Coordinates of C-alpha atoms and ligand atoms in Angstrom, one line a residue:
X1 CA 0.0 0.0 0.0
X2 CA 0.9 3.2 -0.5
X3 CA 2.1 6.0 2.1
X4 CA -0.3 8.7 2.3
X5 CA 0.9 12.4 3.9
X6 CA -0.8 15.8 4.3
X7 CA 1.9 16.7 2.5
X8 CA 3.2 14.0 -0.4
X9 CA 6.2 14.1 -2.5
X10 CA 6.4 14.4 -5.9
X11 CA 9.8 14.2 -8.0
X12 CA 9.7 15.1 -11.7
X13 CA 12.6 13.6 -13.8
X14 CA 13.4 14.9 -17.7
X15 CA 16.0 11.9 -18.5
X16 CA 19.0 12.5 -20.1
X17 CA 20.1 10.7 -23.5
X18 CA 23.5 11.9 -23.0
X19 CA 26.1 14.0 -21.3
X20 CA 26.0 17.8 -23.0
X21 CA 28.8 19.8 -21.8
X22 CA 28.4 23.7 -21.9
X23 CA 26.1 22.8 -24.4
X24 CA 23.6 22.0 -21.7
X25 CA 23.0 26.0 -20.3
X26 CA 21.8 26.7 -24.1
X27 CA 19.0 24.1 -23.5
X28 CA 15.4 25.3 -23.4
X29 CA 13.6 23.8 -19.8
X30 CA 11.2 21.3 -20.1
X31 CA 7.7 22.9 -20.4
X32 CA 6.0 19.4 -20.2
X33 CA 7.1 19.0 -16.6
X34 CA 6.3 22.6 -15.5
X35 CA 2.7 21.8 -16.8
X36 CA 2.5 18.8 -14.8
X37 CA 3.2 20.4 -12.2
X38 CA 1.0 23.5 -12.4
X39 CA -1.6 21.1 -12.1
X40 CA -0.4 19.0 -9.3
X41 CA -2.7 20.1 -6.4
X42 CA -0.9 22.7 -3.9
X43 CA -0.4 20.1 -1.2
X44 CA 1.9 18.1 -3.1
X45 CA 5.8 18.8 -2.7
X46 CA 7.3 19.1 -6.5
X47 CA 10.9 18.6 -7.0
X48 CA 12.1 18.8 -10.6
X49 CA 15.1 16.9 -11.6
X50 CA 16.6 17.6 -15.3
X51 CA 19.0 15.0 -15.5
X52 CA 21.1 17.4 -17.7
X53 CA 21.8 19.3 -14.9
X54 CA 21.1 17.3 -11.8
X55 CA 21.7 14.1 -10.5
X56 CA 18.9 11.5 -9.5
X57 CA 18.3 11.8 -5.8
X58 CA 17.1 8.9 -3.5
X59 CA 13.8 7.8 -3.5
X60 CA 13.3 7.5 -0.2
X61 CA 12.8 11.1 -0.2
X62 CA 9.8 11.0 -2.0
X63 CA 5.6 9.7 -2.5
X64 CA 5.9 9.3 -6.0
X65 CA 8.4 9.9 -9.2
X66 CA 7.2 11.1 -12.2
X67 CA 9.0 10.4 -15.9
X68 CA 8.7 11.9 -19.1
X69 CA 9.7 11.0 -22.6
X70 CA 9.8 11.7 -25.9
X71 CA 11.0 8.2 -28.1
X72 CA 14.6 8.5 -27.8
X73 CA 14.5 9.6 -24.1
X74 CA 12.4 6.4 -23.7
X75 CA 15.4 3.3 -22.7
X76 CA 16.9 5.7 -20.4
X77 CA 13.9 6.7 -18.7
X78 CA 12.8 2.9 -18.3
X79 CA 16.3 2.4 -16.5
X80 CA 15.4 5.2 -14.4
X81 CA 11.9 3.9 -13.3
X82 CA 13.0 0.3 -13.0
X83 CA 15.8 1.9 -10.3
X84 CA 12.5 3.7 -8.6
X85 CA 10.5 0.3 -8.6
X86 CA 12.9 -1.3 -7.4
X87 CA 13.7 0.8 -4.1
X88 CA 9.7 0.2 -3.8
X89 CA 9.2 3.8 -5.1
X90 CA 6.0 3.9 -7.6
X91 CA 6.7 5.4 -11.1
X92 CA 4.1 7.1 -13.0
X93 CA 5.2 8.0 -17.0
X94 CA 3.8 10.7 -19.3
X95 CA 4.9 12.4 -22.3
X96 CA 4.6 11.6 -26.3
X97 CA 6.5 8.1 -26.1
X98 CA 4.2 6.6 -23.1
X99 CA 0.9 8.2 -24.8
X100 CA 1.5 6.2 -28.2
X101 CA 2.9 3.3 -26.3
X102 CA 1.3 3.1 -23.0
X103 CA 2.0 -0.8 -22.9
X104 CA 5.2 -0.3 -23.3
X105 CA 5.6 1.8 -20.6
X106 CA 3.6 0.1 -18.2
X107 CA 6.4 -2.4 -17.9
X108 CA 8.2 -0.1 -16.1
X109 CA 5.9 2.2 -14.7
X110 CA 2.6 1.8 -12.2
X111 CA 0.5 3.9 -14.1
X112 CA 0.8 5.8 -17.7
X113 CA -1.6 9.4 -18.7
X114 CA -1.7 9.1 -22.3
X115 CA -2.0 12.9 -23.6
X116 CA -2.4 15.3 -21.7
X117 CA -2.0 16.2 -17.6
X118 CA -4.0 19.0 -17.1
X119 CA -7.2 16.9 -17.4
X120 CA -6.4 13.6 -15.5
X121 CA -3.3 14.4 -13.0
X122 CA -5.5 15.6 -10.0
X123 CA -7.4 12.6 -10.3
X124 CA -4.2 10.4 -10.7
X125 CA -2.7 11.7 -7.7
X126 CA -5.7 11.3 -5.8
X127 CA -6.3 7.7 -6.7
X128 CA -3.2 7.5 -5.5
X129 CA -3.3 8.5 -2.2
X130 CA -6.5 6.7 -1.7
X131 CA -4.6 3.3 -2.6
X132 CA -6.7 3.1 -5.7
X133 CA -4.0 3.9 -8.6
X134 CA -5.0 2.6 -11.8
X135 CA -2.9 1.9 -14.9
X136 CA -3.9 3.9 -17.4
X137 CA -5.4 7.6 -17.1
X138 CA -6.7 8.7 -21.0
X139 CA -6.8 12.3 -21.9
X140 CA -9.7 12.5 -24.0
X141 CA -8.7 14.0 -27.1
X142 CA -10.0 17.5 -27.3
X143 CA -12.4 18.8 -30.1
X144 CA -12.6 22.5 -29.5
X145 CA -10.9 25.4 -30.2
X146 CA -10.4 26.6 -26.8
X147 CA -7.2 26.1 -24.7
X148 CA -7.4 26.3 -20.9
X149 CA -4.4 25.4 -18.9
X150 CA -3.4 27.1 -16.1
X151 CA 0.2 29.1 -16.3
X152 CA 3.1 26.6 -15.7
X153 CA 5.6 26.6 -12.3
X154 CA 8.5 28.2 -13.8
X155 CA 9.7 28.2 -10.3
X156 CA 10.4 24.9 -9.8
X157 CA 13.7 25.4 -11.9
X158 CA 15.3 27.3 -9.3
X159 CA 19.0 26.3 -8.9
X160 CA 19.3 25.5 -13.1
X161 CA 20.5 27.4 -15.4
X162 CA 19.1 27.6 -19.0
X163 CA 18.7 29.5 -22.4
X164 CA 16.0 31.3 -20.6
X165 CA 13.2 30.0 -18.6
X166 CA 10.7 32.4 -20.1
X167 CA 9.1 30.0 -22.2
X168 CA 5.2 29.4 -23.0
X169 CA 2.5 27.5 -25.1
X170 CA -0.5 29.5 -26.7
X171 CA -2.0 27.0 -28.5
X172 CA -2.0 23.2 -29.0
X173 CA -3.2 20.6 -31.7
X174 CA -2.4 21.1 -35.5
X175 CA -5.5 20.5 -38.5
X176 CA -2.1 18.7 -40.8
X177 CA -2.0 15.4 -40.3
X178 CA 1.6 14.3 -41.4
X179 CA 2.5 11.1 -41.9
X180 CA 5.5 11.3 -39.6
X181 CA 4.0 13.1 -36.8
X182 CA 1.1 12.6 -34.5
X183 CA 0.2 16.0 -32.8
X184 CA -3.1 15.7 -34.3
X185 CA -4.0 12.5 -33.5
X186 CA -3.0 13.3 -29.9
X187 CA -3.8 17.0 -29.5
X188 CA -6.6 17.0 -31.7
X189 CA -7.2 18.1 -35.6
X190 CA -7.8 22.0 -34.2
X191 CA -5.6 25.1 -33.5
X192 CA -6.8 25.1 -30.0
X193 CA -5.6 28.7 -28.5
X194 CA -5.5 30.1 -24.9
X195 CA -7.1 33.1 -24.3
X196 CA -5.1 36.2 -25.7
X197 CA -5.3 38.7 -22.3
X198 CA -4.2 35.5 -20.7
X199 CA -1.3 34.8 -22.4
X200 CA -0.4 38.3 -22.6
X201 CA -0.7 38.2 -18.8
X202 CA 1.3 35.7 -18.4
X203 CA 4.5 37.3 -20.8
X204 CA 4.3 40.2 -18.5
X205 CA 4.7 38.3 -15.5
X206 CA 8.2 37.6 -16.7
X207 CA 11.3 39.6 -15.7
X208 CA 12.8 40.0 -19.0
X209 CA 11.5 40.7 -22.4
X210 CA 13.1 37.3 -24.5
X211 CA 9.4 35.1 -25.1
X212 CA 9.9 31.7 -27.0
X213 CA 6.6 30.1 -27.8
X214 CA 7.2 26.3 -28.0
X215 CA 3.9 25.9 -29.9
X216 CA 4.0 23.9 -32.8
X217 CA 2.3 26.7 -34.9
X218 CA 2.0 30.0 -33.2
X219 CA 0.6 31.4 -36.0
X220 CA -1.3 28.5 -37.8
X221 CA -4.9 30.5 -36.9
X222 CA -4.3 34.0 -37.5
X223 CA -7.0 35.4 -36.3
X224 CA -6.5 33.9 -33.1
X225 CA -2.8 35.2 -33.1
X226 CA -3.6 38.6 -33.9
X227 CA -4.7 39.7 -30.3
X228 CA -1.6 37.6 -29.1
X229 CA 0.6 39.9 -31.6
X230 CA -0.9 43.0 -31.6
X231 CA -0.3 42.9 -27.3
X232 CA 3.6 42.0 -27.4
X233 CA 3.6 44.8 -29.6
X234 CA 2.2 47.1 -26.8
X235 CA 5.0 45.2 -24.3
X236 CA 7.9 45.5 -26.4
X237 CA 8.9 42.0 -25.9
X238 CA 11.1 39.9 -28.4
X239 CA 9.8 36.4 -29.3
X240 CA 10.9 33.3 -31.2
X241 CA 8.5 30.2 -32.3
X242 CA 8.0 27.5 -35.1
X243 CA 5.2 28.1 -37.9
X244 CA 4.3 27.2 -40.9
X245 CA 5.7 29.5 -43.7
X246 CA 1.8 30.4 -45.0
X247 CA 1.5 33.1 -42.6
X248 CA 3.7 35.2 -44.4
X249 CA 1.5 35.6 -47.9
X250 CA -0.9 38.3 -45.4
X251 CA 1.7 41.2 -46.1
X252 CA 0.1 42.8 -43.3
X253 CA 0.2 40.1 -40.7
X254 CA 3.9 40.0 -41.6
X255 CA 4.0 43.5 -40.5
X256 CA 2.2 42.6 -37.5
X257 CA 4.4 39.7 -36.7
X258 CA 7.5 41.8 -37.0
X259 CA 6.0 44.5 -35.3
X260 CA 5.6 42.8 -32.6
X261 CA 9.0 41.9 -31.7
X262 CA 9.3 38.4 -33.5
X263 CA 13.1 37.9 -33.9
X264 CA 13.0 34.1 -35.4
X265 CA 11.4 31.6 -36.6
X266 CA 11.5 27.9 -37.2
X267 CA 9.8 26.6 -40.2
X268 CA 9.3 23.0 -41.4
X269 CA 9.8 22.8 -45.5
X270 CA 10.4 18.9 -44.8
X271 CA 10.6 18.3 -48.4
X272 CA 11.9 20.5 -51.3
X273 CA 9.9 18.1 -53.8
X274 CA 7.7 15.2 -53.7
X275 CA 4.6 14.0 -51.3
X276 CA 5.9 15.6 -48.6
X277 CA 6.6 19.3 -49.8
X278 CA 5.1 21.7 -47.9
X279 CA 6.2 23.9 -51.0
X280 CA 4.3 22.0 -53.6
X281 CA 1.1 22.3 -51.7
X282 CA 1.5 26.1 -51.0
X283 CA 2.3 27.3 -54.5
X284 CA 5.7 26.0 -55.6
X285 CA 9.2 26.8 -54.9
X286 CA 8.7 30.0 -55.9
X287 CA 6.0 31.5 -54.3
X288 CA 7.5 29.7 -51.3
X289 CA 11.1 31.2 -52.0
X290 CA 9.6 34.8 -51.9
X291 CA 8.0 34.4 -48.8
X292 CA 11.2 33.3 -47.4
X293 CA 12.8 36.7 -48.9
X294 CA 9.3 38.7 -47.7
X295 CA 10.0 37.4 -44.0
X296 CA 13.8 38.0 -44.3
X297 CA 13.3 41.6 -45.4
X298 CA 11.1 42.0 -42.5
X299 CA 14.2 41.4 -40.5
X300 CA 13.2 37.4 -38.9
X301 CA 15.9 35.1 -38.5
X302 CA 14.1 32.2 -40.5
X303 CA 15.1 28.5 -39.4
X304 CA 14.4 26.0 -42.1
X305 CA 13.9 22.5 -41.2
X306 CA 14.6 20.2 -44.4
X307 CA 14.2 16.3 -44.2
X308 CA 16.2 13.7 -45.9
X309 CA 14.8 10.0 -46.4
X310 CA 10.8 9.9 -47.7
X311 CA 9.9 7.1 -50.2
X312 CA 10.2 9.6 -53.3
X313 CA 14.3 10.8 -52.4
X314 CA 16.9 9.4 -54.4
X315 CA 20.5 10.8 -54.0
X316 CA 19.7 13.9 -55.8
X317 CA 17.6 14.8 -52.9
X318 CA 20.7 16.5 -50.6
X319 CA 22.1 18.4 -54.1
X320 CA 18.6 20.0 -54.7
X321 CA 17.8 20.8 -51.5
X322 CA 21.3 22.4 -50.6
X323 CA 20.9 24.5 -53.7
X324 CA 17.0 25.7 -52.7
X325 CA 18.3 26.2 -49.1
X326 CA 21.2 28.4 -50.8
X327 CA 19.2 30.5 -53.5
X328 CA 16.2 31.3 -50.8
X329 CA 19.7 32.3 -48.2
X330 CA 17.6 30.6 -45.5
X331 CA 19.5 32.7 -42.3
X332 CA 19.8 29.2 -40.8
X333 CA 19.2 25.6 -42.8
X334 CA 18.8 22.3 -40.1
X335 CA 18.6 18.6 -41.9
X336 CA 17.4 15.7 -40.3
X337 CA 17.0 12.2 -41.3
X338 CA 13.6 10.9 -41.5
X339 CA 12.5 9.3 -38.2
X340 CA 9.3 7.3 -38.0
X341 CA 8.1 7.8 -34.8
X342 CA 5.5 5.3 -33.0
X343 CA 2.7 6.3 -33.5
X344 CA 2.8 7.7 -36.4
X345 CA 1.4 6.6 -40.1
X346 CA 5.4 6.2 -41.5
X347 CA 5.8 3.9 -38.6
X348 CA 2.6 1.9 -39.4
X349 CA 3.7 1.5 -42.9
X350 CA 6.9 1.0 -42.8
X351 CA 6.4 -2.1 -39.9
X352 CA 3.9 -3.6 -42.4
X353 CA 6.5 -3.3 -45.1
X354 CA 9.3 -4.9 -42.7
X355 CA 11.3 -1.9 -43.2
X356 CA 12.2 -0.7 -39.7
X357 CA 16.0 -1.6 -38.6
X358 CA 15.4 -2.0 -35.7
X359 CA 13.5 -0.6 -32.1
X360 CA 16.5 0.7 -29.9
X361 CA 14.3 3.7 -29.4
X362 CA 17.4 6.1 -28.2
X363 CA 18.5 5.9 -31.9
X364 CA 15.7 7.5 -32.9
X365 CA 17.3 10.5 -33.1
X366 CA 16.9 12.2 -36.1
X367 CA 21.0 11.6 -36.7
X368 CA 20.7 7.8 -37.3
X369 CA 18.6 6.0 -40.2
X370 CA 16.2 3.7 -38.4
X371 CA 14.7 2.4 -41.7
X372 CA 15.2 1.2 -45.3
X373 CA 14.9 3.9 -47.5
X374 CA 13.1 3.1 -50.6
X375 CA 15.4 4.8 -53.3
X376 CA 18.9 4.4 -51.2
X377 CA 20.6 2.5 -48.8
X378 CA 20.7 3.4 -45.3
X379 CA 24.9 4.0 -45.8
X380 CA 23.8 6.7 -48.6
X381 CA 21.3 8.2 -46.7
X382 CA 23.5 9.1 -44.2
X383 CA 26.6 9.8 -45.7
X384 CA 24.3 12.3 -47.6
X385 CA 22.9 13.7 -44.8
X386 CA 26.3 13.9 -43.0
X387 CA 27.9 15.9 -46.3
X388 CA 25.0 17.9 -46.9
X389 CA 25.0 19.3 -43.1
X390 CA 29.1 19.8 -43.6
X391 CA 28.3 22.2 -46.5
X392 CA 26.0 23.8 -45.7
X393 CA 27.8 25.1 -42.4
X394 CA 31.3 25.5 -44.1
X395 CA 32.5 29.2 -43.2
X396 CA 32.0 30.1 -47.3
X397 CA 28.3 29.1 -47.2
X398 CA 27.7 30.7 -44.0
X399 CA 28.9 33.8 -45.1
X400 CA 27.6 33.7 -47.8
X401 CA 23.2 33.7 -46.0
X402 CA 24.5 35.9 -43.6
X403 CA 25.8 38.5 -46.4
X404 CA 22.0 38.0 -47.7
X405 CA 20.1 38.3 -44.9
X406 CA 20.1 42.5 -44.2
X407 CA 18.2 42.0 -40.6
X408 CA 20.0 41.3 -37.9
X409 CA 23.4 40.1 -39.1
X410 CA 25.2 39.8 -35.7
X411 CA 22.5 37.1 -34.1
X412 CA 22.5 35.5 -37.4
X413 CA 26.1 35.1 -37.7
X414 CA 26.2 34.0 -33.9
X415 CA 23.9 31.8 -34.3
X416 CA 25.4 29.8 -37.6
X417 CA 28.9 29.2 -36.0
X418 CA 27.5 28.0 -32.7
X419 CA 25.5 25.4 -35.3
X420 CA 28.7 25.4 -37.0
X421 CA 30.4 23.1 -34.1
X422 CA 28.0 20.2 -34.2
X423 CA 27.8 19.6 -37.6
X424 CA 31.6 19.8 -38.1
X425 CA 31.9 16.6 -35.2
X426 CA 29.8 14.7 -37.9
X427 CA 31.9 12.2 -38.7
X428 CA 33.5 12.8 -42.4
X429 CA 31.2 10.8 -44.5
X430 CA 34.5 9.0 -46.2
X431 CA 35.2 7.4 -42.5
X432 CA 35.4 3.6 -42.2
X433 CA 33.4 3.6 -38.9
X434 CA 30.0 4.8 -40.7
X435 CA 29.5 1.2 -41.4
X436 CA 26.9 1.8 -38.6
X437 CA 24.5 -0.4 -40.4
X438 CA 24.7 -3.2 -42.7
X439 CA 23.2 -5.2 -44.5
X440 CA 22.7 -8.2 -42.6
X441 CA 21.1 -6.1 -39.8
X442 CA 18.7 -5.3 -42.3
X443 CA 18.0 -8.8 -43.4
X444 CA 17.8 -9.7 -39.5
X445 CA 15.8 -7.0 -38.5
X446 CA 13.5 -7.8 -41.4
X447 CA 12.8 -10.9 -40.1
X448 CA 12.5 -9.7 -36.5
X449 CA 9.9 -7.6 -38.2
X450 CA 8.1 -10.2 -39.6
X451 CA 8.0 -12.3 -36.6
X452 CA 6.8 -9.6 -34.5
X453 CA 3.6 -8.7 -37.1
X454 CA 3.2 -12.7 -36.9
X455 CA 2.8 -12.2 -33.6
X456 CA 0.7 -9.4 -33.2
X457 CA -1.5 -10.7 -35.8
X458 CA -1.6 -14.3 -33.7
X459 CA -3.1 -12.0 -30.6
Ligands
LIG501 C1 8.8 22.7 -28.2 C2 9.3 21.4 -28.8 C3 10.6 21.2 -28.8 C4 11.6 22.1 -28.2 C5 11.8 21.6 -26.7 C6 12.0 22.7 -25.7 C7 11.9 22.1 -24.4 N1 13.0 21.8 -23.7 O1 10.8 21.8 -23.9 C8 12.9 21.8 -29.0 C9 12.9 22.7 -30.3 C10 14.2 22.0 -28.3 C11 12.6 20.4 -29.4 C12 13.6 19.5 -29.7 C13 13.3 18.2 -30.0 N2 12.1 17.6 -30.3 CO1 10.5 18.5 -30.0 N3 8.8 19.3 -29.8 C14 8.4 20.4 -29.3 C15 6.8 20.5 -29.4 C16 6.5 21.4 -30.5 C17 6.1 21.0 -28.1 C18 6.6 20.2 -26.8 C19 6.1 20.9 -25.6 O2 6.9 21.5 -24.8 N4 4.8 20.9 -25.4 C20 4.2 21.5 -24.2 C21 4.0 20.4 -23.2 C22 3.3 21.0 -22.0 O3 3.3 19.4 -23.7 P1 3.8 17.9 -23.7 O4 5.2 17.8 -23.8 O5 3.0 17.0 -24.6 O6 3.4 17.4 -22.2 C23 2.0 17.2 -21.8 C24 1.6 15.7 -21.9 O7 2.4 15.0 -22.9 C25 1.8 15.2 -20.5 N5 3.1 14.8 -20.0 C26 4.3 15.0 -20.5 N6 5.2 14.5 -19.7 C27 4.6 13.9 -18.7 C28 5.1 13.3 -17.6 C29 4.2 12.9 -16.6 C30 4.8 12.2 -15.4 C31 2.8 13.1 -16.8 C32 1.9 12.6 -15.7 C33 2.3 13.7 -17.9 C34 3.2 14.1 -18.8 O8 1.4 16.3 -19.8 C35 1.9 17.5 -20.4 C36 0.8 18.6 -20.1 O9 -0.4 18.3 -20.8 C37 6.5 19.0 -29.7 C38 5.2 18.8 -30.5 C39 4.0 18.7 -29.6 N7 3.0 19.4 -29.9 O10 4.0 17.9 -28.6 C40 7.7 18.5 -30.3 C41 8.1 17.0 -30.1 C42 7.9 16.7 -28.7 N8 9.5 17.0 -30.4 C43 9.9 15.9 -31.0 C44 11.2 15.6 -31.3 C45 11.4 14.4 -32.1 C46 12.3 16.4 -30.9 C47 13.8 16.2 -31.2 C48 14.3 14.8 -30.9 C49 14.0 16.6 -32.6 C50 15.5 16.7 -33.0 N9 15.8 16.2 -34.1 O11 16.3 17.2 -32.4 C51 14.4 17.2 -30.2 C52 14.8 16.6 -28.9 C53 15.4 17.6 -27.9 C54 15.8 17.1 -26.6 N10 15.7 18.0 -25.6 O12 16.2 16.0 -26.4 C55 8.7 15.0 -31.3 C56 8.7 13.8 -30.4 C57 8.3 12.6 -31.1 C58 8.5 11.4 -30.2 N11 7.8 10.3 -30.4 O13 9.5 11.4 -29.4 C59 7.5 16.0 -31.1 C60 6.2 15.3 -30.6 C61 7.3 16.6 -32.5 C62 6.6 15.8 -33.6 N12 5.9 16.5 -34.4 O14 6.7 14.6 -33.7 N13 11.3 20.1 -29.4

């Protein structure tokens, strides 16, 4: 049974994948956990522990520990709660891995909340304390527009030291559907948006004027943004998020965006051709290359997210997309190899086609290939991937988007050469030891698939 207190313990663990060096003050805290915790009722004690940073404590200390994880935090946080359970600790797990694999995850944990706290943790925590815990607490998916979450416990990061702290979500859930992610099927098919006076209340509750929205598309309902923008304006703030490039064909929403203090933005082409171009279904490289240039002009540091790996790229993808990424002078390019996340429609498909590698979940990364690529091998893929990141953040080519973004030349500069040091550690894609997968994994791993669908079929 468990202990029951007027005043239970709760500890909060972000697992670390590993060590970060400096690196690791640059980081961005984890806004999942501060959620949980703003709705954790008042009597409970919260501790946060961000492995980066801090070291597991004993868990004798504490009622309960609660894990989070995304897929590749996922083995390490399962080490972490087996360590719990074992010292007779109970684990609960939450996050975007345990949602789409709650099974999983109750091998190593008491109970799982698939989706979202806000609507099942008070419960949880008081099942628990009655000795009545259950295994699985489902977040119905919401269908409305309407965001209501309270503002998350930014003081429970006391002690760390970060990017900044002064981070916040405005909206949730994305209408998209992509085959490689599952926000919508988990968040809902709606831009669901908090109320704009609250948001705005909360930005000014913060000491300093740097805001970064970790929304997936701050901007994806402009309407609802406009209120959102047209305040920061008022407060002078300056804020970063990730959007969709659409936005930007509403000149005066632009306006509005820069107006407000927007300094960057992250932007996911995905593909420069094929199924999965967001260019082809928003009017063509063109159109799209222009709004790049309208944004730039405005004075935005625009991050472009490209990736490598869907069904229609052969090994003229990294040539053609280097080349776009170079004539639109994205102010900073990022490539990552296609992951297919569980959960997702890619993962679906490509386990009924046998082509997953394997499921060592803390490769599943965005920097290995997890999969058989239809129109390479997995060596190509990633020796592509690997050159095409060493171009495009060789000293000529950063000069070169720096010299053609006007705005803010300084940040952007900064910002390339401190991306500069990762992608240089890639290792050259001539080196022996890329031989990180070959082909008899595949043919193994093939068959490992098989079997598995045999037996999932068989239950
Ligand atoms: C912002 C963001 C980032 C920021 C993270 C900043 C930060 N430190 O928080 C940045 C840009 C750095 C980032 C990086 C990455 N990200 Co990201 N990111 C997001 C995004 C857009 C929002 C995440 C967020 O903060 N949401 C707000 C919080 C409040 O919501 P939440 O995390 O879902 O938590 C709620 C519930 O899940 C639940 N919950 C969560 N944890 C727990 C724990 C317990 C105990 C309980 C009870 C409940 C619970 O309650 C919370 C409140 O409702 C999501 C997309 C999305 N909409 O989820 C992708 C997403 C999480 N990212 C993803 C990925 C893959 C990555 C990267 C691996 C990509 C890369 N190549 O580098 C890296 C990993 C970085 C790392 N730290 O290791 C994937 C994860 C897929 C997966 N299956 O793992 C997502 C889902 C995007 C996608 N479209 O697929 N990301």
């Amino acid at each position: 049974m468990y202990k029951t207190q007027a005043h239970p313990r709760l500890l909060l663990i972000y697992p670390a994948t590993h060590k970060l060096g400096w690196v690791k003050y640059f980081q961005l805290p984890s806004l999942s956990l501060q959620q949980v915790a703003a709705v954790t009722p008042p009597n409970w004690e919260v501790t946060l522990v961000d492995e980066s940073q801090d070291h597991i404590p004993n868990g004798s200390d504490f009622d309960l520990v609660g894990i989070t994880a995304m897929t590749h935090q996922a083995a390490r946080a399962y080490e972490i709660a087996d360590q719990f359970r074992s010292d007779g600790v109970p684990v609960i797990m939450g996050g975007m891995h345990p949602t789409v694999l709650p099974e999983e995850a109750l091998t190593h944990a008491d109970a799982v909340v698939i989706g979202e706290a806000e609507s099942v943790m008070a419960t949880l925590l008081d099942d628990f304390l009655g000795g009545r815990l259950q295994k699985v607490y489902r977040a119905p998916i919401p269908q409305d527009d309407k965001l209501d979450i309270p503002w998350s416990r930014r003081e429970i990061l006391a002690g760390k030291r970060y990017l900044t702290t002064q981070t916040i979500q405005a909206s949730r859930g994305c209408p998209y559907d992509c085959a490689f992610c599952t926000v919508t099927q988990y968040f809902g098919n709606r831009f669901r948006y908090r109320d704009a006076a609250d948001i705005l209340a909360e930005i000014r509750s913060f000491p300093r004027k740097l805001v970064v929205f970790l929304d997936d598309n701050l901007l994806g309902d402009p309407a609802k943004a406009r209120p959102i923008l047209e305040g920061m304006a008022e407060m002078g703030v300056k804020w970063g998020s990730q959007t969709s490039l659409r936005f930007a064909e509403d000149r005066e929403l632009l306006k509005l965006v820069a107006r407000s203090g927007c300094i960057g933005l992250f932007v996911g082409i995905e593909s420069v051709t094929g199924q999965f171009s967001t260019l082809a279904k928003s009017g063509g490289q063109s159109l799209q290359a222009d709004l790049m240039k309208r944004i730039r002009d405005a004075g935005i540091i625009l991050e472009t997210s490209f990736i490598f790996g869907f069904d229609d790229h052969d090994q003229s993808i990294f040539e053609s997309t280097l080349r776009f990424a170079e004539e639109c002078a994205v102010s900073v390019p990022t490539f990552n190899l296609l992951t297919p996340y569980p959960g997702t429609k890619l993962f679906q498909q490509y386990q009924q086609e046998g082509r997953l590698l394997h499921r060592e979940w803390s490769r599943y990364n965005h920097g290995e290939v997890v999969f058989q690529p239809k129109l390479m091998s997995p060596e190509q893929l990633y020796r592509g991937w690997v050159e095409a990141r060493k171009e495009a953040y060789s000293l000529p080519s950063i000069f070169s988007r720096v010299w053609k973004n006007p705005g803010r030349r300084f940040t952007n500069l900064a910002y390339n050469l401190l991306r500069k040091g990762p992608n240089d550690r890639l290792k050259s894609a001539d080196s022996d030891e890329l031989s990180f997968c070959n082909h008899m994994e595949i043919v193994h791993n093939a068959d490992a698939e098989k079997n598995y669908l045999e037996s999932e079929n068989a239950r």
